mmCIF file of C-alpha atoms and ligand atoms in Angstrom:
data_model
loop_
_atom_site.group_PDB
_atom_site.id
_atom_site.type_symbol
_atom_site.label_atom_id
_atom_site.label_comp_id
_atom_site.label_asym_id
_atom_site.label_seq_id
_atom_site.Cartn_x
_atom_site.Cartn_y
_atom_site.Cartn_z
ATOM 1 C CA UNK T 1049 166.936 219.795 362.523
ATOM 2 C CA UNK T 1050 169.971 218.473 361.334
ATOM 3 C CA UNK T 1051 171.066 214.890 360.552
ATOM 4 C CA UNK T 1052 174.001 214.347 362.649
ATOM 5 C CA UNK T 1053 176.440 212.656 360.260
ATOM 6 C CA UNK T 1054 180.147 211.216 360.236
ATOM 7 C CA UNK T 1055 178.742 211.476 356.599
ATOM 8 C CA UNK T 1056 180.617 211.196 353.338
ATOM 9 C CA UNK T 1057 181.149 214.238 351.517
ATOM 10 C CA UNK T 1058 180.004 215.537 347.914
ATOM 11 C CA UNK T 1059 182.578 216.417 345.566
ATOM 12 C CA UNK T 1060 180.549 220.483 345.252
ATOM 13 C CA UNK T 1061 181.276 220.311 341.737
ATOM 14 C CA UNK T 1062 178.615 218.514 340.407
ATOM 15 C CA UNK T 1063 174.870 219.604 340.918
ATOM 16 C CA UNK T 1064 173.379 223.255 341.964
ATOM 17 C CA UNK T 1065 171.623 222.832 345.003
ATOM 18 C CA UNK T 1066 169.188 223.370 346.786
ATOM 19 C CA UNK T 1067 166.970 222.428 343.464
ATOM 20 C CA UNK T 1068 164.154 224.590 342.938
ATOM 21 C CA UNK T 1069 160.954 223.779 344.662
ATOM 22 C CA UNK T 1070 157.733 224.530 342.948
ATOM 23 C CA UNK T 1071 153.744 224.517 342.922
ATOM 24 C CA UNK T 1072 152.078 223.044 340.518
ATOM 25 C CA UNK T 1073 148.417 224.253 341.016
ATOM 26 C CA UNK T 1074 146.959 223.315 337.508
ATOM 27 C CA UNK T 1075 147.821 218.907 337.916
ATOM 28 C CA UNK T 1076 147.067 219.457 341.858
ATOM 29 C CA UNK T 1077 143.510 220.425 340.695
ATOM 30 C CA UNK T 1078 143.300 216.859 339.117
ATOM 31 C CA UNK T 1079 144.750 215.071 341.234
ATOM 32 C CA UNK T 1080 142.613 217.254 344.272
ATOM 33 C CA UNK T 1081 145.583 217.839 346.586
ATOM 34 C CA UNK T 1082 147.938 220.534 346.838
ATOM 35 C CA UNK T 1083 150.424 219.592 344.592
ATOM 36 C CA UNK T 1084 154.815 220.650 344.719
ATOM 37 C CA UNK T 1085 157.452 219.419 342.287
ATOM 38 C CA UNK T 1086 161.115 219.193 343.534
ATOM 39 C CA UNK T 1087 163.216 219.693 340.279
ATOM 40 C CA UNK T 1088 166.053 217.382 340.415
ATOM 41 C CA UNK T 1089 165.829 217.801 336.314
ATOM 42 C CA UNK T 1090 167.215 221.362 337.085
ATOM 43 C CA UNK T 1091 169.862 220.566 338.887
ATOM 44 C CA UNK T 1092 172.630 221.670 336.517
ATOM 45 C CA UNK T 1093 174.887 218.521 335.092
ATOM 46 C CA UNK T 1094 174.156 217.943 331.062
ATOM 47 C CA UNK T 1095 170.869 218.117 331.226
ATOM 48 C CA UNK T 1096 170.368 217.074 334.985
ATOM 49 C CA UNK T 1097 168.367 214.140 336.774
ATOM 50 C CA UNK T 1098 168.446 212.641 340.515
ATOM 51 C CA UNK T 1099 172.147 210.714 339.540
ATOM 52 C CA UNK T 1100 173.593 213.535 339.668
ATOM 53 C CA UNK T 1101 173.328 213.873 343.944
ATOM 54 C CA UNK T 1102 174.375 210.331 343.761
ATOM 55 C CA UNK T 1103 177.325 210.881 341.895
ATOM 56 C CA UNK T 1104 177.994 213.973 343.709
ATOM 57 C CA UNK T 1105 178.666 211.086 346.618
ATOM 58 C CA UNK T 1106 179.896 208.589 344.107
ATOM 59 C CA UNK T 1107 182.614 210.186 342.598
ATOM 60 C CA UNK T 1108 184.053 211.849 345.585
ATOM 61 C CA UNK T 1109 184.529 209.177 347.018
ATOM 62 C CA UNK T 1110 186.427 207.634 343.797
ATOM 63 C CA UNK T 1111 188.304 210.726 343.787
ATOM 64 C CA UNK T 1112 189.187 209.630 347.604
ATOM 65 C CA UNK T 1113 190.410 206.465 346.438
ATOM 66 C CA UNK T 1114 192.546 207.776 344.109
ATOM 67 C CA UNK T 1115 190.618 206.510 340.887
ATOM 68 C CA UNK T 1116 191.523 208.211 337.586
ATOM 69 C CA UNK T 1117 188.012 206.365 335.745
ATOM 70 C CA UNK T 1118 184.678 205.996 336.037
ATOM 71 C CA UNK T 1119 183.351 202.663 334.964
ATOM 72 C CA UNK T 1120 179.099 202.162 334.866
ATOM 73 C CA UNK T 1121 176.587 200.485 333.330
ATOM 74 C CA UNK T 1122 172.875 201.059 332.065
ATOM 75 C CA UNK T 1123 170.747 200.735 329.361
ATOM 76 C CA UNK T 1124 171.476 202.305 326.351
ATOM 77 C CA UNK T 1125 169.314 205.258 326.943
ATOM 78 C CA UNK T 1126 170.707 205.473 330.690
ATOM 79 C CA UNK T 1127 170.247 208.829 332.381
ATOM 80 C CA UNK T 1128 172.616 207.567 335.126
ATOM 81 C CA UNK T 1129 175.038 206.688 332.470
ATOM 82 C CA UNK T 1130 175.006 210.494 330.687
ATOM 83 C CA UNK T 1131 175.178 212.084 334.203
ATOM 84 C CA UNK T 1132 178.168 209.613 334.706
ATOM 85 C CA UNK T 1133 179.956 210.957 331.555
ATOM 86 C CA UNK T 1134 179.200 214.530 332.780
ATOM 87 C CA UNK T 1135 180.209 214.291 336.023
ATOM 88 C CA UNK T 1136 183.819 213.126 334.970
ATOM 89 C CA UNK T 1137 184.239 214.974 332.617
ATOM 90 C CA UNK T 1138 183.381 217.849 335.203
ATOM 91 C CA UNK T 1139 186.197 216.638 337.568
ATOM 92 C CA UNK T 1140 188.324 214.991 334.865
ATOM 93 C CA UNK T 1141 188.633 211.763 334.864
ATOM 94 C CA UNK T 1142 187.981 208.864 331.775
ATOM 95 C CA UNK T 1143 184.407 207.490 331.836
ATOM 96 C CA UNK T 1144 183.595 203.809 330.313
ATOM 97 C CA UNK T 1145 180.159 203.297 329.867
ATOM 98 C CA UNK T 1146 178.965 199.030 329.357
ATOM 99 C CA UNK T 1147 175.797 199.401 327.966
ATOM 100 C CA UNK T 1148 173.019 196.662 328.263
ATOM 101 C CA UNK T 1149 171.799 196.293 324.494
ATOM 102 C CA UNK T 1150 171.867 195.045 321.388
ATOM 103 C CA UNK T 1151 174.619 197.989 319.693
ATOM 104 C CA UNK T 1152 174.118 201.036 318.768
ATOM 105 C CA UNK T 1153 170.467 201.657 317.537
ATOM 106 C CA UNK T 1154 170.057 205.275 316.847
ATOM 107 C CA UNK T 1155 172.614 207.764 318.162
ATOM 108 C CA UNK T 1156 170.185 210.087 319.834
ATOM 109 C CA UNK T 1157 169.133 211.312 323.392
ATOM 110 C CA UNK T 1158 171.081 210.216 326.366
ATOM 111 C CA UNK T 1159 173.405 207.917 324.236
ATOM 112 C CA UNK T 1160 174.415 210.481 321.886
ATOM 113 C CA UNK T 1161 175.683 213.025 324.684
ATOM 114 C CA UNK T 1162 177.794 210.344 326.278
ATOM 115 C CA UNK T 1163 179.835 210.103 322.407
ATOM 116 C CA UNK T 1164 180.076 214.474 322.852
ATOM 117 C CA UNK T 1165 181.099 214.671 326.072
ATOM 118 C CA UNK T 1166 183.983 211.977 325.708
ATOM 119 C CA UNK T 1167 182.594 208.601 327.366
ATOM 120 C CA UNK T 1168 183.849 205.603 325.715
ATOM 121 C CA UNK T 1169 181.011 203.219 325.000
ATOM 122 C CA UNK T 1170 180.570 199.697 324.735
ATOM 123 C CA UNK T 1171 178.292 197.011 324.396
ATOM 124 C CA UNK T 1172 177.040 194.129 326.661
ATOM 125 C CA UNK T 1173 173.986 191.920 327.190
ATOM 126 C CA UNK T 1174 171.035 192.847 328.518
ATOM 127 C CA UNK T 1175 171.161 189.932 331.445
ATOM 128 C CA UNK T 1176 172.013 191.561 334.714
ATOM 129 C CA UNK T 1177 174.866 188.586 335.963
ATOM 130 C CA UNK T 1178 176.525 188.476 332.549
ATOM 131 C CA UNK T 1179 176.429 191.793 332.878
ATOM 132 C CA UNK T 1180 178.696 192.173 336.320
ATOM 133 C CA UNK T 1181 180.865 189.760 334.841
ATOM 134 C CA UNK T 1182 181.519 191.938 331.672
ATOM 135 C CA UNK T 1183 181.866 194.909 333.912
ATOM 136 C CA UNK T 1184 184.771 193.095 335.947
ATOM 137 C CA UNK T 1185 186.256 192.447 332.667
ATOM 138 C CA UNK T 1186 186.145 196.138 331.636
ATOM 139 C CA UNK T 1187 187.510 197.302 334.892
ATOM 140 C CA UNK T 1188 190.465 194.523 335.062
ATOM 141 C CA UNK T 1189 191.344 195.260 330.787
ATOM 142 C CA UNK T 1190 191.375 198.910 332.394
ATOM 143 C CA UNK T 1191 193.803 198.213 335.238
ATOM 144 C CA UNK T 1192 196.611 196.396 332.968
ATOM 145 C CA UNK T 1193 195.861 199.280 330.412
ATOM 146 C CA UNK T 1194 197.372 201.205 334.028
ATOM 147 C CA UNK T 1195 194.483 203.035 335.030
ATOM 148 C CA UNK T 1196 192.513 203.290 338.479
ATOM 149 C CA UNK T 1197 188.714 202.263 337.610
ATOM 150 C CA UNK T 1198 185.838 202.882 339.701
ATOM 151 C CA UNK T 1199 183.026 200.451 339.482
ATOM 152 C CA UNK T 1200 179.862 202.302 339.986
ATOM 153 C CA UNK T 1201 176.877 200.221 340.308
ATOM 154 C CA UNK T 1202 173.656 200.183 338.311
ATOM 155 C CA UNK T 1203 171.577 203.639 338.776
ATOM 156 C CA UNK T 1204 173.998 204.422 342.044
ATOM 157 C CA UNK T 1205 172.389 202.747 343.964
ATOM 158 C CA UNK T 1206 174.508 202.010 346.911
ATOM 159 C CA UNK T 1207 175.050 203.375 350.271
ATOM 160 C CA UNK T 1208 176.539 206.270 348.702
ATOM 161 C CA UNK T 1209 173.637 206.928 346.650
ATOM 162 C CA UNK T 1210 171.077 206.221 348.864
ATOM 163 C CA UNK T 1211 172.838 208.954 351.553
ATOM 164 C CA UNK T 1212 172.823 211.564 348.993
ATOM 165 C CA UNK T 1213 168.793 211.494 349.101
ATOM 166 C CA UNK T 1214 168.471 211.293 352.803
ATOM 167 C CA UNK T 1215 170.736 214.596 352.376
ATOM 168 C CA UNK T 1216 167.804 215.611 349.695
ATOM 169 C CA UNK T 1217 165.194 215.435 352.161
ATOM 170 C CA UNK T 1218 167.512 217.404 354.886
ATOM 171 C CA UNK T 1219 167.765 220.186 351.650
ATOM 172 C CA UNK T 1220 164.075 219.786 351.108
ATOM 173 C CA UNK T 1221 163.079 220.622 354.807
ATOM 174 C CA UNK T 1222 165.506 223.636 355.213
ATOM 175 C CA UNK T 1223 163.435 224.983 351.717
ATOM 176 C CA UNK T 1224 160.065 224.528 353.757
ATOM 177 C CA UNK T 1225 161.775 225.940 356.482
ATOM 178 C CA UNK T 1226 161.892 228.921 354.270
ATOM 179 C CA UNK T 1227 158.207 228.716 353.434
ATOM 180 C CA UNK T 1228 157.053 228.156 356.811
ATOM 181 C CA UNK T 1229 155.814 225.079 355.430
ATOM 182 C CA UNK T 1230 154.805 221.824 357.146
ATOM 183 C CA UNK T 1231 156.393 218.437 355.346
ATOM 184 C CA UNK T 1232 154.651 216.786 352.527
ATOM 185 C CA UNK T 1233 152.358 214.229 353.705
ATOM 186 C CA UNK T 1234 153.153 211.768 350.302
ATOM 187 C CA UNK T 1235 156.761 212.075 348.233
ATOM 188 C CA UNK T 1236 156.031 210.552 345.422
ATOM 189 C CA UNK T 1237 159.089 209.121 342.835
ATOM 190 C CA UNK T 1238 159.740 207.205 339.922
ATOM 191 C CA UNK T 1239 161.792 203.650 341.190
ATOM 192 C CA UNK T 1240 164.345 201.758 339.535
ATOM 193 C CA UNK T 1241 167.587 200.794 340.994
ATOM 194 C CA UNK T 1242 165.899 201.626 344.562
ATOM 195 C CA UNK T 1243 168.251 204.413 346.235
ATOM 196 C CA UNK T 1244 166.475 206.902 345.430
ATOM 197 C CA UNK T 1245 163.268 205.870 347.318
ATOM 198 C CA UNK T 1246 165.279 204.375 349.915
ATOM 199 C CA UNK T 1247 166.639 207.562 350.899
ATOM 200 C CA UNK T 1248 163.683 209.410 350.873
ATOM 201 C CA UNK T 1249 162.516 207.069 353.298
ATOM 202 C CA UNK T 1250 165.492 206.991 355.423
ATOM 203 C CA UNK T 1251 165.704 210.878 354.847
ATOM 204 C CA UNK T 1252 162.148 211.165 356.361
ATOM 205 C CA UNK T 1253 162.467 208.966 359.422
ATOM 206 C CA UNK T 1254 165.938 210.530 360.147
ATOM 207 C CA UNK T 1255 163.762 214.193 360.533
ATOM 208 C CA UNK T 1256 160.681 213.008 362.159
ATOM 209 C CA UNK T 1257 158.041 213.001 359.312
ATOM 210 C CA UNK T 1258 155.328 211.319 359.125
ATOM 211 C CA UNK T 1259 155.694 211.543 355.207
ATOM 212 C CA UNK T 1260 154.891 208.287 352.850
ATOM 213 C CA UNK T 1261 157.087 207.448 349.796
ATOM 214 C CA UNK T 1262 155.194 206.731 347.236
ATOM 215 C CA UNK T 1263 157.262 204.962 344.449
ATOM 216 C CA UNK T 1264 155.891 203.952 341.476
ATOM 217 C CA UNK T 1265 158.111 201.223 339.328
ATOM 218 C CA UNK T 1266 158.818 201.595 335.934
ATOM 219 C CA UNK T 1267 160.208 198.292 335.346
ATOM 220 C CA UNK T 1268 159.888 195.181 337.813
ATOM 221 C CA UNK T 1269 157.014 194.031 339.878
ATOM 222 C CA UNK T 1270 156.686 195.187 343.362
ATOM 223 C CA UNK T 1271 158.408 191.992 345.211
ATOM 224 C CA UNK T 1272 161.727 192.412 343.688
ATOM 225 C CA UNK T 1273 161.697 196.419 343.754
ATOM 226 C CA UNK T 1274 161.056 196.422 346.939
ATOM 227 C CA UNK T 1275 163.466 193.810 348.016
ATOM 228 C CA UNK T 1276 166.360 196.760 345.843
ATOM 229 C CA UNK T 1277 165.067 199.275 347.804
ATOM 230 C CA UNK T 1278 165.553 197.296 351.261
ATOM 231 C CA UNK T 1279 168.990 196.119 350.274
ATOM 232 C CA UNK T 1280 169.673 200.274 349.651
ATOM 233 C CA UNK T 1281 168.074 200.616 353.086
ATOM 234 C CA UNK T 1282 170.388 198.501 354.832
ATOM 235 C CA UNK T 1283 173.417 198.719 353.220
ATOM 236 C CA UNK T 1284 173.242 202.275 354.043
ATOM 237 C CA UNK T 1285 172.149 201.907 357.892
ATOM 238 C CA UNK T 1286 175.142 199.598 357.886
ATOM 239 C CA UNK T 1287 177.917 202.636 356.458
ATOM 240 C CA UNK T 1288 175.741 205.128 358.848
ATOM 241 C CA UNK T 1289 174.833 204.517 362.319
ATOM 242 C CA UNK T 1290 172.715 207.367 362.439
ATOM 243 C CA UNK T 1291 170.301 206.136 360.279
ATOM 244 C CA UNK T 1292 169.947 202.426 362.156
ATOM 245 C CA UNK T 1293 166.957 201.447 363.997
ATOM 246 C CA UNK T 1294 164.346 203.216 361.983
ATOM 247 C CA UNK T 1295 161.947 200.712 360.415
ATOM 248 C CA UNK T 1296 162.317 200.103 357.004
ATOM 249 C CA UNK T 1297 159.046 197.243 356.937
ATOM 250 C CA UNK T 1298 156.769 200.594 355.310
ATOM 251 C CA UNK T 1299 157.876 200.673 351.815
ATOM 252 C CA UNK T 1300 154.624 201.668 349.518
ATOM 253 C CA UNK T 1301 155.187 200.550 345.595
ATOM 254 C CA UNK T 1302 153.016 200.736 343.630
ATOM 255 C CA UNK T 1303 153.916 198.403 340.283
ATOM 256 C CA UNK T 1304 150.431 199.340 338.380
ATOM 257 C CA UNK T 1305 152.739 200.945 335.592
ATOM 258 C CA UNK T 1306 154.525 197.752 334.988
ATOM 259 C CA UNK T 1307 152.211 195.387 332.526
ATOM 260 C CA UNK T 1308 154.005 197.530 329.896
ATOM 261 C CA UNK T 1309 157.738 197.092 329.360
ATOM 262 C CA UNK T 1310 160.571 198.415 330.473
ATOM 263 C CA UNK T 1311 160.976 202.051 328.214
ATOM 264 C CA UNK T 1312 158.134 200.891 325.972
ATOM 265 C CA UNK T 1313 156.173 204.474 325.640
ATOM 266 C CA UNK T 1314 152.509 204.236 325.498
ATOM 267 C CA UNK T 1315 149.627 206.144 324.394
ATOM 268 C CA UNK T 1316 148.526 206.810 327.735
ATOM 269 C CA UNK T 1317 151.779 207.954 328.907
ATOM 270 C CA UNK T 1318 152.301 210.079 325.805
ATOM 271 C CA UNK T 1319 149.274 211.793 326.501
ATOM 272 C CA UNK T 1320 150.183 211.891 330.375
ATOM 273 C CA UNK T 1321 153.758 213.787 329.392
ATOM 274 C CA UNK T 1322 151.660 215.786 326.823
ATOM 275 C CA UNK T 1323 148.686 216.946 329.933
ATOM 276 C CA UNK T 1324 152.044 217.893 332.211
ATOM 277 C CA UNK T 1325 153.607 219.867 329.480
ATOM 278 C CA UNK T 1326 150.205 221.973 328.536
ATOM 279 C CA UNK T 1327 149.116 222.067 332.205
ATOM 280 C CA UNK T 1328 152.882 223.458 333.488
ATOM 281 C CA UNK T 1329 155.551 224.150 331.130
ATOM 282 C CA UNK T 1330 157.283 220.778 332.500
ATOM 283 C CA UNK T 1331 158.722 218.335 330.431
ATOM 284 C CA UNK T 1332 158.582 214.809 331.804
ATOM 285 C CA UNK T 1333 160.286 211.742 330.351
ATOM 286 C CA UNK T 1334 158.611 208.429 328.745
ATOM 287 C CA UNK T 1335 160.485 206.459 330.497
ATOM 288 C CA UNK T 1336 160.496 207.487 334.443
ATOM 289 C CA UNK T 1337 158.769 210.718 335.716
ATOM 290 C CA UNK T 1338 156.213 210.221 332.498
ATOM 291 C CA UNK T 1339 155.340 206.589 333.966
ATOM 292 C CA UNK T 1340 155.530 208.259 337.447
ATOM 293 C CA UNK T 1341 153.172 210.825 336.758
ATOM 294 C CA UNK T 1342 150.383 208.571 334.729
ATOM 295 C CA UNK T 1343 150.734 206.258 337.594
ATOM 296 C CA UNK T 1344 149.483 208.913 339.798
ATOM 297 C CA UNK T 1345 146.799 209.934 338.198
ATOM 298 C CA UNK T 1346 145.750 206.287 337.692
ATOM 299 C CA UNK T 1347 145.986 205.498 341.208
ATOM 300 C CA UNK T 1348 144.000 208.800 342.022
ATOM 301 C CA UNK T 1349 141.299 208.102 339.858
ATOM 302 C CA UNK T 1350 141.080 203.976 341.472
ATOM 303 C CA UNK T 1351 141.058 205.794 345.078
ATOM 304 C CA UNK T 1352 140.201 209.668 344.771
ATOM 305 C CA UNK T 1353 140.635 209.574 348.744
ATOM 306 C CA UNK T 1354 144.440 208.729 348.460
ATOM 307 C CA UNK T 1355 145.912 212.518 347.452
ATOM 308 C CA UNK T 1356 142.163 214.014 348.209
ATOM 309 C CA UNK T 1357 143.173 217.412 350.713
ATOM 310 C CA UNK T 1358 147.048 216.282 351.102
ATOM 311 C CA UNK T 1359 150.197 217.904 350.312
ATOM 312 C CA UNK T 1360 151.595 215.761 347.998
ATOM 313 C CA UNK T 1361 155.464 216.215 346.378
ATOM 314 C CA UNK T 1362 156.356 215.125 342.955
ATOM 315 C CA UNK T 1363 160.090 214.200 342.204
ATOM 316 C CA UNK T 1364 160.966 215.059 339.099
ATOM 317 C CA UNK T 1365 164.001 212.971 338.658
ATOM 318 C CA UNK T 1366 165.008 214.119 335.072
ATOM 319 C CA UNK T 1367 165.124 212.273 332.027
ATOM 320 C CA UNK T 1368 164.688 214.921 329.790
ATOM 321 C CA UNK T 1369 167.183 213.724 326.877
ATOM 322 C CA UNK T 1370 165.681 210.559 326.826
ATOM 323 C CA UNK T 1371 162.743 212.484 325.159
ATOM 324 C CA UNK T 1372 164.493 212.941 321.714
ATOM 325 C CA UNK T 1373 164.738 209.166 321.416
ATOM 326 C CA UNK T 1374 161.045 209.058 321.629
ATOM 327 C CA UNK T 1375 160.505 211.903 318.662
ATOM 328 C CA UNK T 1376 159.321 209.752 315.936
ATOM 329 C CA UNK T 1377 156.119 208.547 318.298
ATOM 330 C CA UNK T 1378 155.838 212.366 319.705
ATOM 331 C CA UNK T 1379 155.964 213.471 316.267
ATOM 332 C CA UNK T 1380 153.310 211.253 314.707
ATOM 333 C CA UNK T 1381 151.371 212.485 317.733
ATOM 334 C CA UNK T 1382 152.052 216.024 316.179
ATOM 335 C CA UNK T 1383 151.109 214.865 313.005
ATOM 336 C CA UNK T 1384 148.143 213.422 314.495
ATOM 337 C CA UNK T 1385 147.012 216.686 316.526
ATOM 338 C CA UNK T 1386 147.413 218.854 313.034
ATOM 339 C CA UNK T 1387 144.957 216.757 311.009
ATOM 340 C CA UNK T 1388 142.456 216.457 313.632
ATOM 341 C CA UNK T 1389 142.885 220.739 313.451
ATOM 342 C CA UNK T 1390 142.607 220.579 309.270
HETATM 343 C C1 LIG M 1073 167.338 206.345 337.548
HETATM 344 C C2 LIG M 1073 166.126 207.176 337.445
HETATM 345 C C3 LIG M 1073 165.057 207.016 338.358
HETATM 346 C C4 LIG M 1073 165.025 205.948 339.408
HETATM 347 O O1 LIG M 1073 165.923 206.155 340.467
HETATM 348 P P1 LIG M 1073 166.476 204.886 341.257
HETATM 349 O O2 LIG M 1073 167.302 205.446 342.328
HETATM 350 O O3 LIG M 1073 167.258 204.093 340.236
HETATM 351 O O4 LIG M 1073 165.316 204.090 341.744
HETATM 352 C C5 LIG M 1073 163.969 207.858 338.241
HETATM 353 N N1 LIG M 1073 163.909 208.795 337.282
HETATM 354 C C6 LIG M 1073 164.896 208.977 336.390
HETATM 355 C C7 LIG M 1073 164.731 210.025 335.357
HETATM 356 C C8 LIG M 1073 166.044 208.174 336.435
HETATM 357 O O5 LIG M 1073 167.021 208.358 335.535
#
C-alpha cells in the first residue's frame, strides 16, 4: 500500500535510497529478538545520517522558493548541520551554519567537514531563544548582503522533515515487501529534535502497523521530548490531510539515557559502540545511535520480556564523523585494551 499524498517532493539529488536493510543476528542474540538495522548512515551525503531524507524535503522546497542559501543551526558537532553543508553544496547554493557553543574547540569530526565543503560558520549561544533571535539576525544581515536565505530549523524537524520519514517507513515496507516479510513489531530510534520519531509513527499508522516507536532521548527528559515530537506530529497532519485523524496519544520514550549530558560519552556507552563494532562491523556514534543502542540493551536487561521473540528494527541514524571528536577517550580505551594484553 501506498500513502496517497498531494505530498511535497524530494529534490533526488541528495540521499541513495532505498537504504540498505540488514540482520544483525550476533546483538539480536543479546537482546533475544530477531534483530534488523535500517542504515540511514549509508545513505550517501558526506558521510550520511537520517538529515539527509529531511533535507532531501527541506531543500527542495527552498529551491521552490527560490532561495539561493541555506541558513541552520546545531551544536557544534551537528550531524544535521554537516549534512546541511553537503546537501548545498550538492545543489549549489551558500550554506551558513550558527553554531550553539562556546567557538571553535577542536576542528575535528562533523565541524571540520562543514570548513572543507564550503559552509561558513559562526558562533552563537548555547540558549535555544537567543539562539532564534541570532538566527533572524543571520538571515536578515544575509538578505541586505542580497541573498535569498532559507531558515531551516533545528535537526529539520518540521513538517517537511517529519514527511520525509513517514516516506521512510513507505520505503521500508516496499523492502519487506521484497522479503516477504511481516512489519517490525518495535522501530526503535535515537530522538532529538522529534521528526524523526514522529514520522515513524505517522509513517506506521498511515500503513496499518501495529508497530511501536521506540525512541530513546539523548538529551531532554521525556515530558519535553515528547511534547517536540507531538508538535512534529501535528504540524505535519496540519500540511497533510492524509495523515489527520490517526492518534498521536502513543508516543513510547524512553529518557533512561538522559542522567548523563547532552554528548558527554561514557564508559558504558564506549563499551556499548565498542560490543556493536566487534559483534557487526557497525560503527555507531557517542552521541545518538551509541546512546540508542546502550539504551536498549539497558532496557532489555530491566524487562527481558520487552524485545524477548519480537522483530525488532534498529535505526541507525548516522553520526559517524562525530566519532573522530571522541578519539582521545577511544584511544585511551586502546591504550587501555593493549596493556591489559602486555
Ligand atoms: C539528529 C539525529 C538524531 C535525532 O533525530 P531527530 O529527528 O532530531 O529526533 C538521531 N541520530 C543522529 C545521528 C542524528 O544526527
Amino acid at each position: 500500500m501506498r500513502i496517497e499524498d498531494n505530498a511535497p517532493k524530494r529534490t533526488g539529488l541528495l540521499g541513495h535510497y532505498p537504504t540498505p536493510l540488514e540482520p544483525w543476528p550476533r546483538l539480536g542474540e543479546l537482546l533475544g529478538c530477531e534483530l534488523w538495522a535500517k542504515r540511514d548512515d549509508l545513505i550517501g551525503l558526506a558521510f550520511g545520517g537520517n538529515k539527509t531524507r529531511k533535507l532531501d524535503y527541506l531543500v527542495q522546497d527552498a529551491l521552490h522558493q527560490g532561495a539561493d542559501w541555506l541558513l541552520t543551526t546545531g551544536a557544534p558537532q551537528s550531524n544535521h548541520c554537516r549534512q546541511s553543508a553537503a546537501a548545498a553544496a550538492k545543489v549549489g547554493l551558500g550554506c551558513t551554519l550558527l553554531l550553539g557553543g562556546p567557538g571553535i574547540r577542536s576542528v575535528t569530526g562533523n565541524l571540520l567537514l562543514n570548513y572543507v565543503m564550503g559552509a561558513e560558520v559562526e558562533w552563537t549561544t548555547t540558549d535555544m531563544h537567543e539562539r532564534q533571535d541570532a538566527l533572524q539576525n543571520v538571515a536578515d544581515r544575509l538578505r541586505a548582503q542580497g541573498h535569498t536565505p532559507c531558515v531551516i530549523p533545528l535537526g529539520g524537524s518540521n513538517h517537511l522533515g517529519t514527511w520525509a520519514f513517514v516516506k521512510a517507513i513507505e520505503e521500508l515496507s516496499e523492502q519487506l515487501d521484497a522479503l516477504g516479510s511481516s512489519p517490525p513489531d518495535i522501530i526503535i530510534t535515537a530522538s532529538s529534535s522529534g521528526g524523526t520519531q514522529a514520522g515513524l509513527v505517522l509513517g506506521a499508522r498511515a500503513l496499518g502497523w501495529d508497530t511501536r516507536v521506540l525512541g530513546i532521548s539523548v538529551d531532554l527528559p521525556r515530558e519535553p521530548l515528547e511534547a517536540l515530537v507531538s508538535q512534529c506530529i501535528q504540524s505535519a497532519q496540519r500540511a497533510y490531510p492524509t495523515l489527520a485523524g490517526h492518534p498521536s496519544n502513543d508516543l513510547w520514550i524512553e529518557d533512561l539515557m538522559t542522567e548523563e549530558e547532552y554528548a558527554a560519552f561514557t564508559d558504558p556507552e564506549l563499551e556499548s559502540l565498542v560490543e556493536v563494532a566487534r559483534a557487526q562491523g557497525v560503527l555507531l556514534d557517542p552521541v545518538y545511535t551509541g546512546r540508542a543502542f546502550l539504551g536498549t540493551r539497558r532496557l532489555a536487561q530491566q524487562n527481558p520480556a520487552l524485545f524477548a521473540g519480537k522483530r525488532v528494527l534498529f535505526w541507525h541514524t548516522g553520526g559517524t564523523p562525530a566519532l573522530f571528536s571522541y578519539s582521545r577517550g577511544l584511544a585511551s580505551y586502546a591504550d587501555t585494551w593493549t596493556e591489559e594484553k602486555a
